[in-house]
Amino acid sequence: MIHEILPVGMLQCNCSVFCDEQTREAMVVDPGDEIDSVLQVLAKHKCKVTAIVITHAHIDHIGGAQKLKQATGAPVYMNANDIELQKMMAVQAGWLGMRTPEAVEIDVEADDGDRLTVGATEVTVLHTPGHTQGSISLWMPSEGKLVAGDTLFRDSIGRTDLPGGDGRQILRSIHDKLMPLPDETVVIPGHGGNTTIGREREFNFFLQRL
Ligand SMILES: [Zn+2]
């Protein structure tokens, strides 16, 4: 499985491009901005997007989704609990002093336990609310990878002071859905460098009392 991570936009959201070497089917996670660069990566690997997945409806993660959808025709997956937040895009743009991006229509509601496939690789949706009510993480068992959105970071966890945030809930989500994963699981957070479940279990200050 080809995997490229592009930090995009003002807040450097990690946009992941996964592409199956055989079928050339691709999944793009969190196309927040810089869609031209995302399309260049796809073209370089001769990949065709079959799924656009939004881990949560913050502007830095969803801002470029409509542009990517228009360019590729791929369906957009998001958890329905973030639709309220998605409707606040102009407010979110105001927080950052940026232009409101074109709204995107969600094609598929991504619920806990849902599975999608990228070529031969299975991706399981884990509903991990707390950073936002509709936050999801993506678990790819055969790759040993977890795309964590803004739920879990290297040495930190997602902020919970924005609308829809809940500090107790994010800890419960991490404890119930992420900590059961194998220690060697590579975590790709929504911002910053990769980590592993084992490393965060041992060293992440926010998880010490779980
Ligand atoms: Zn966020």
CSV table of C-alpha atoms and ligand atoms in Angstrom, one decimal:
chain,number,residue,atom,x,y,z
A,1,MET,CA,0.0,0.0,0.0
A,2,ILE,CA,1.4,3.4,-1.0
A,3,HIS,CA,1.0,5.9,1.7
A,4,GLU,CA,1.9,9.6,1.5
A,5,ILE,CA,1.3,12.2,4.1
A,6,LEU,CA,1.0,15.8,3.0
A,7,PRO,CA,0.7,18.5,5.7
A,8,VAL,CA,-1.7,21.0,4.0
A,9,GLY,CA,-3.0,24.5,4.7
A,10,MET,CA,-2.3,27.1,7.4
A,11,LEU,CA,-2.7,24.6,10.2
A,12,GLN,CA,-0.7,21.9,8.4
A,13,CYS,CA,-3.3,19.2,8.7
A,14,ASN,CA,-1.9,15.8,7.7
A,15,CYS,CA,-3.7,14.7,4.6
A,16,SER,CA,-3.1,11.0,3.9
A,17,VAL,CA,-3.2,9.4,0.5
A,18,PHE,CA,-3.4,5.6,0.5
A,19,CYS,CA,-3.2,3.8,-2.8
A,20,ASP,CA,-3.3,0.1,-3.6
A,21,GLU,CA,-0.4,-0.9,-5.8
A,22,GLN,CA,-2.4,-3.5,-7.7
A,23,THR,CA,-5.8,-1.9,-8.3
A,24,ARG,CA,-4.6,1.8,-8.1
A,25,GLU,CA,-7.6,2.6,-6.0
A,26,ALA,CA,-7.0,5.4,-3.5
A,27,MET,CA,-8.5,6.8,-0.3
A,28,VAL,CA,-7.7,10.4,0.6
A,29,VAL,CA,-8.2,11.3,4.3
A,30,ASP,CA,-8.7,14.9,5.4
A,31,PRO,CA,-8.1,16.9,2.2
A,32,GLY,CA,-8.1,20.2,4.1
A,33,ASP,CA,-6.4,22.4,1.5
A,34,GLU,CA,-3.8,22.3,-1.2
A,35,ILE,CA,-5.8,20.0,-3.4
A,36,ASP,CA,-3.5,20.6,-6.4
A,37,SER,CA,-0.7,18.9,-4.4
A,38,VAL,CA,-3.0,16.1,-3.5
A,39,LEU,CA,-3.9,15.6,-7.1
A,40,GLN,CA,-0.2,15.7,-8.1
A,41,VAL,CA,0.5,12.8,-5.7
A,42,LEU,CA,-2.4,10.8,-7.1
A,43,ALA,CA,-1.2,11.4,-10.7
A,44,LYS,CA,2.4,10.5,-9.8
A,45,HIS,CA,1.2,7.1,-8.6
A,46,LYS,CA,-1.5,6.8,-11.3
A,47,CYS,CA,-4.1,6.4,-8.6
A,48,LYS,CA,-7.9,6.9,-8.8
A,49,VAL,CA,-9.7,8.1,-5.7
A,50,THR,CA,-12.5,5.9,-4.7
A,51,ALA,CA,-13.1,7.4,-1.2
A,52,ILE,CA,-12.6,10.8,0.4
A,53,VAL,CA,-12.8,10.4,4.2
A,54,ILE,CA,-13.2,13.3,6.7
A,55,THR,CA,-12.1,12.5,10.2
A,56,HIS,CA,-14.1,15.5,11.5
A,57,ALA,CA,-15.6,18.6,10.2
A,58,HIS,CA,-13.0,21.2,11.3
A,59,ILE,CA,-12.2,23.5,8.4
A,60,ASP,CA,-8.5,22.5,8.3
A,61,HIS,CA,-9.6,18.8,7.6
A,62,ILE,CA,-12.6,19.3,5.4
A,63,GLY,CA,-11.9,22.6,3.6
A,64,GLY,CA,-10.7,21.1,0.3
A,65,ALA,CA,-13.1,18.2,0.2
A,66,GLN,CA,-15.4,19.7,-2.4
A,67,LYS,CA,-12.6,20.6,-4.7
A,68,LEU,CA,-11.2,17.1,-4.5
A,69,LYS,CA,-14.7,15.6,-5.0
A,70,GLN,CA,-15.2,17.7,-8.1
A,71,ALA,CA,-11.8,16.7,-9.5
A,72,THR,CA,-12.3,13.0,-8.8
A,73,GLY,CA,-16.0,12.2,-8.5
A,74,ALA,CA,-15.3,10.2,-5.4
A,75,PRO,CA,-17.8,9.9,-2.6
A,76,VAL,CA,-17.2,11.7,0.7
A,77,TYR,CA,-17.5,9.8,4.0
A,78,MET,CA,-18.1,11.5,7.3
A,79,ASN,CA,-19.8,10.8,10.6
A,80,ALA,CA,-23.3,12.4,10.8
A,81,ASN,CA,-22.6,13.8,14.3
A,82,ASP,CA,-20.4,16.4,12.8
A,83,ILE,CA,-23.0,17.8,10.3
A,84,GLU,CA,-23.9,20.7,12.7
A,85,LEU,CA,-20.2,21.6,12.8
A,86,GLN,CA,-19.9,21.3,9.1
A,87,LYS,CA,-22.8,23.8,8.7
A,88,MET,CA,-20.7,26.3,10.8
A,89,MET,CA,-18.0,26.6,8.1
A,90,ALA,CA,-18.3,30.4,7.8
A,91,VAL,CA,-17.9,30.7,11.6
A,92,GLN,CA,-14.9,28.4,11.5
A,93,ALA,CA,-13.4,30.4,8.6
A,94,GLY,CA,-13.8,33.5,10.8
A,95,TRP,CA,-11.8,31.9,13.6
A,96,LEU,CA,-8.9,31.6,11.3
A,97,GLY,CA,-9.5,34.7,9.2
A,98,MET,CA,-9.7,32.7,6.0
A,99,ARG,CA,-12.2,32.5,3.1
A,100,THR,CA,-15.2,30.1,3.6
A,101,PRO,CA,-14.5,27.1,1.4
A,102,GLU,CA,-17.2,25.7,-0.9
A,103,ALA,CA,-19.5,23.4,1.0
A,104,VAL,CA,-19.3,19.7,0.4
A,105,GLU,CA,-22.2,17.2,0.4
A,106,ILE,CA,-21.6,14.1,2.5
A,107,ASP,CA,-22.4,11.0,0.4
A,108,VAL,CA,-21.8,8.2,3.0
A,109,GLU,CA,-22.3,8.4,6.8
A,110,ALA,CA,-19.3,6.7,8.4
A,111,ASP,CA,-20.5,4.9,11.6
A,112,ASP,CA,-18.6,3.0,14.2
A,113,GLY,CA,-17.6,-0.5,12.8
A,114,ASP,CA,-18.3,0.4,9.2
A,115,ARG,CA,-15.8,-1.0,6.7
A,116,LEU,CA,-14.5,0.3,3.5
A,117,THR,CA,-11.9,-1.2,1.2
A,118,VAL,CA,-9.0,0.4,-0.7
A,119,GLY,CA,-8.1,-2.3,-3.2
A,120,ALA,CA,-7.5,-5.4,-1.0
A,121,THR,CA,-7.0,-3.4,2.2
A,122,GLU,CA,-9.8,-3.2,4.7
A,123,VAL,CA,-10.4,0.0,6.7
A,124,THR,CA,-12.5,0.0,9.8
A,125,VAL,CA,-14.2,3.2,11.1
A,126,LEU,CA,-13.9,3.8,14.8
A,127,HIS,CA,-16.2,6.5,16.2
A,128,THR,CA,-14.0,8.4,18.7
A,129,PRO,CA,-16.0,11.4,19.8
A,130,GLY,CA,-14.6,14.1,22.2
A,131,HIS,CA,-12.6,16.5,20.0
A,132,THR,CA,-15.8,16.8,18.1
A,133,GLN,CA,-19.0,14.7,18.3
A,134,GLY,CA,-18.4,13.1,14.9
A,135,SER,CA,-14.7,12.5,15.2
A,136,ILE,CA,-13.7,9.1,13.6
A,137,SER,CA,-10.4,7.3,13.5
A,138,LEU,CA,-9.5,4.8,10.7
A,139,TRP,CA,-8.0,1.4,11.6
A,140,MET,CA,-6.2,-0.5,8.9
A,141,PRO,CA,-5.3,-3.9,10.5
A,142,SER,CA,-3.3,-5.3,7.6
A,143,GLU,CA,-1.2,-2.2,7.4
A,144,GLY,CA,-0.9,-1.8,11.2
A,145,LYS,CA,-1.9,1.8,10.9
A,146,LEU,CA,-4.4,4.1,12.6
A,147,VAL,CA,-5.3,7.5,11.1
A,148,ALA,CA,-6.4,9.3,14.3
A,149,GLY,CA,-7.6,12.7,13.1
A,150,ASP,CA,-7.4,15.1,16.0
A,151,THR,CA,-8.2,12.5,18.7
A,152,LEU,CA,-4.7,11.3,19.5
A,153,PHE,CA,-1.3,13.1,18.9
A,154,ARG,CA,2.3,12.3,19.7
A,155,ASP,CA,2.5,13.3,23.4
A,156,SER,CA,-0.9,14.9,23.4
A,157,ILE,CA,-4.7,14.6,22.7
A,158,GLY,CA,-7.1,16.8,20.7
A,159,ARG,CA,-8.4,20.0,22.2
A,160,THR,CA,-11.9,19.9,23.6
A,161,ASP,CA,-12.6,23.6,24.1
A,162,LEU,CA,-14.2,24.1,20.7
A,163,PRO,CA,-18.0,23.6,20.0
A,164,GLY,CA,-18.8,19.9,20.3
A,165,GLY,CA,-15.7,19.1,22.4
A,166,ASP,CA,-15.8,17.0,25.6
A,167,GLY,CA,-12.7,16.4,27.6
A,168,ARG,CA,-14.0,13.3,29.4
A,169,GLN,CA,-15.4,11.8,26.2
A,170,ILE,CA,-12.2,12.0,24.3
A,171,LEU,CA,-10.4,10.1,27.0
A,172,ARG,CA,-13.1,7.5,27.0
A,173,SER,CA,-12.8,7.2,23.2
A,174,ILE,CA,-9.0,6.7,23.4
A,175,HIS,CA,-9.3,4.2,26.2
A,176,ASP,CA,-12.1,2.2,24.7
A,177,LYS,CA,-11.3,2.3,21.0
A,178,LEU,CA,-7.6,3.1,20.5
A,179,MET,CA,-5.7,1.6,23.5
A,180,PRO,CA,-7.0,-1.9,22.7
A,181,LEU,CA,-5.0,-1.8,19.4
A,182,PRO,CA,-1.6,-3.5,19.2
A,183,ASP,CA,1.4,-1.5,20.7
A,184,GLU,CA,3.2,-1.5,17.3
A,185,THR,CA,0.3,0.2,15.6
A,186,VAL,CA,1.6,3.3,13.7
A,187,VAL,CA,-0.6,6.3,14.6
A,188,ILE,CA,-0.9,9.1,12.0
A,189,PRO,CA,-2.3,12.1,13.9
A,190,GLY,CA,-4.2,15.0,12.3
A,191,HIS,CA,-1.2,17.2,12.9
A,192,GLY,CA,2.5,16.7,13.6
A,193,GLY,CA,4.6,13.5,13.5
A,194,ASN,CA,3.7,9.9,13.6
A,195,THR,CA,3.7,7.8,16.8
A,196,THR,CA,2.7,4.4,18.0
A,197,ILE,CA,0.0,3.2,20.3
A,198,GLY,CA,2.6,1.6,22.6
A,199,ARG,CA,4.6,4.9,22.8
A,200,GLU,CA,1.5,6.9,23.7
A,201,ARG,CA,0.3,4.3,26.2
A,202,GLU,CA,3.7,4.6,28.0
A,203,PHE,CA,4.6,8.3,27.7
A,204,ASN,CA,1.5,10.4,26.9
A,205,PHE,CA,0.8,12.5,30.0
A,206,PHE,CA,-2.9,12.9,29.2
A,207,LEU,CA,-3.4,9.1,29.2
A,208,GLN,CA,-1.6,8.4,32.5
A,209,ARG,CA,-4.8,8.1,34.5
A,210,LEU,CA,-6.7,6.0,32.1
B,1,ZN,ZN,-9.8,19.5,14.6
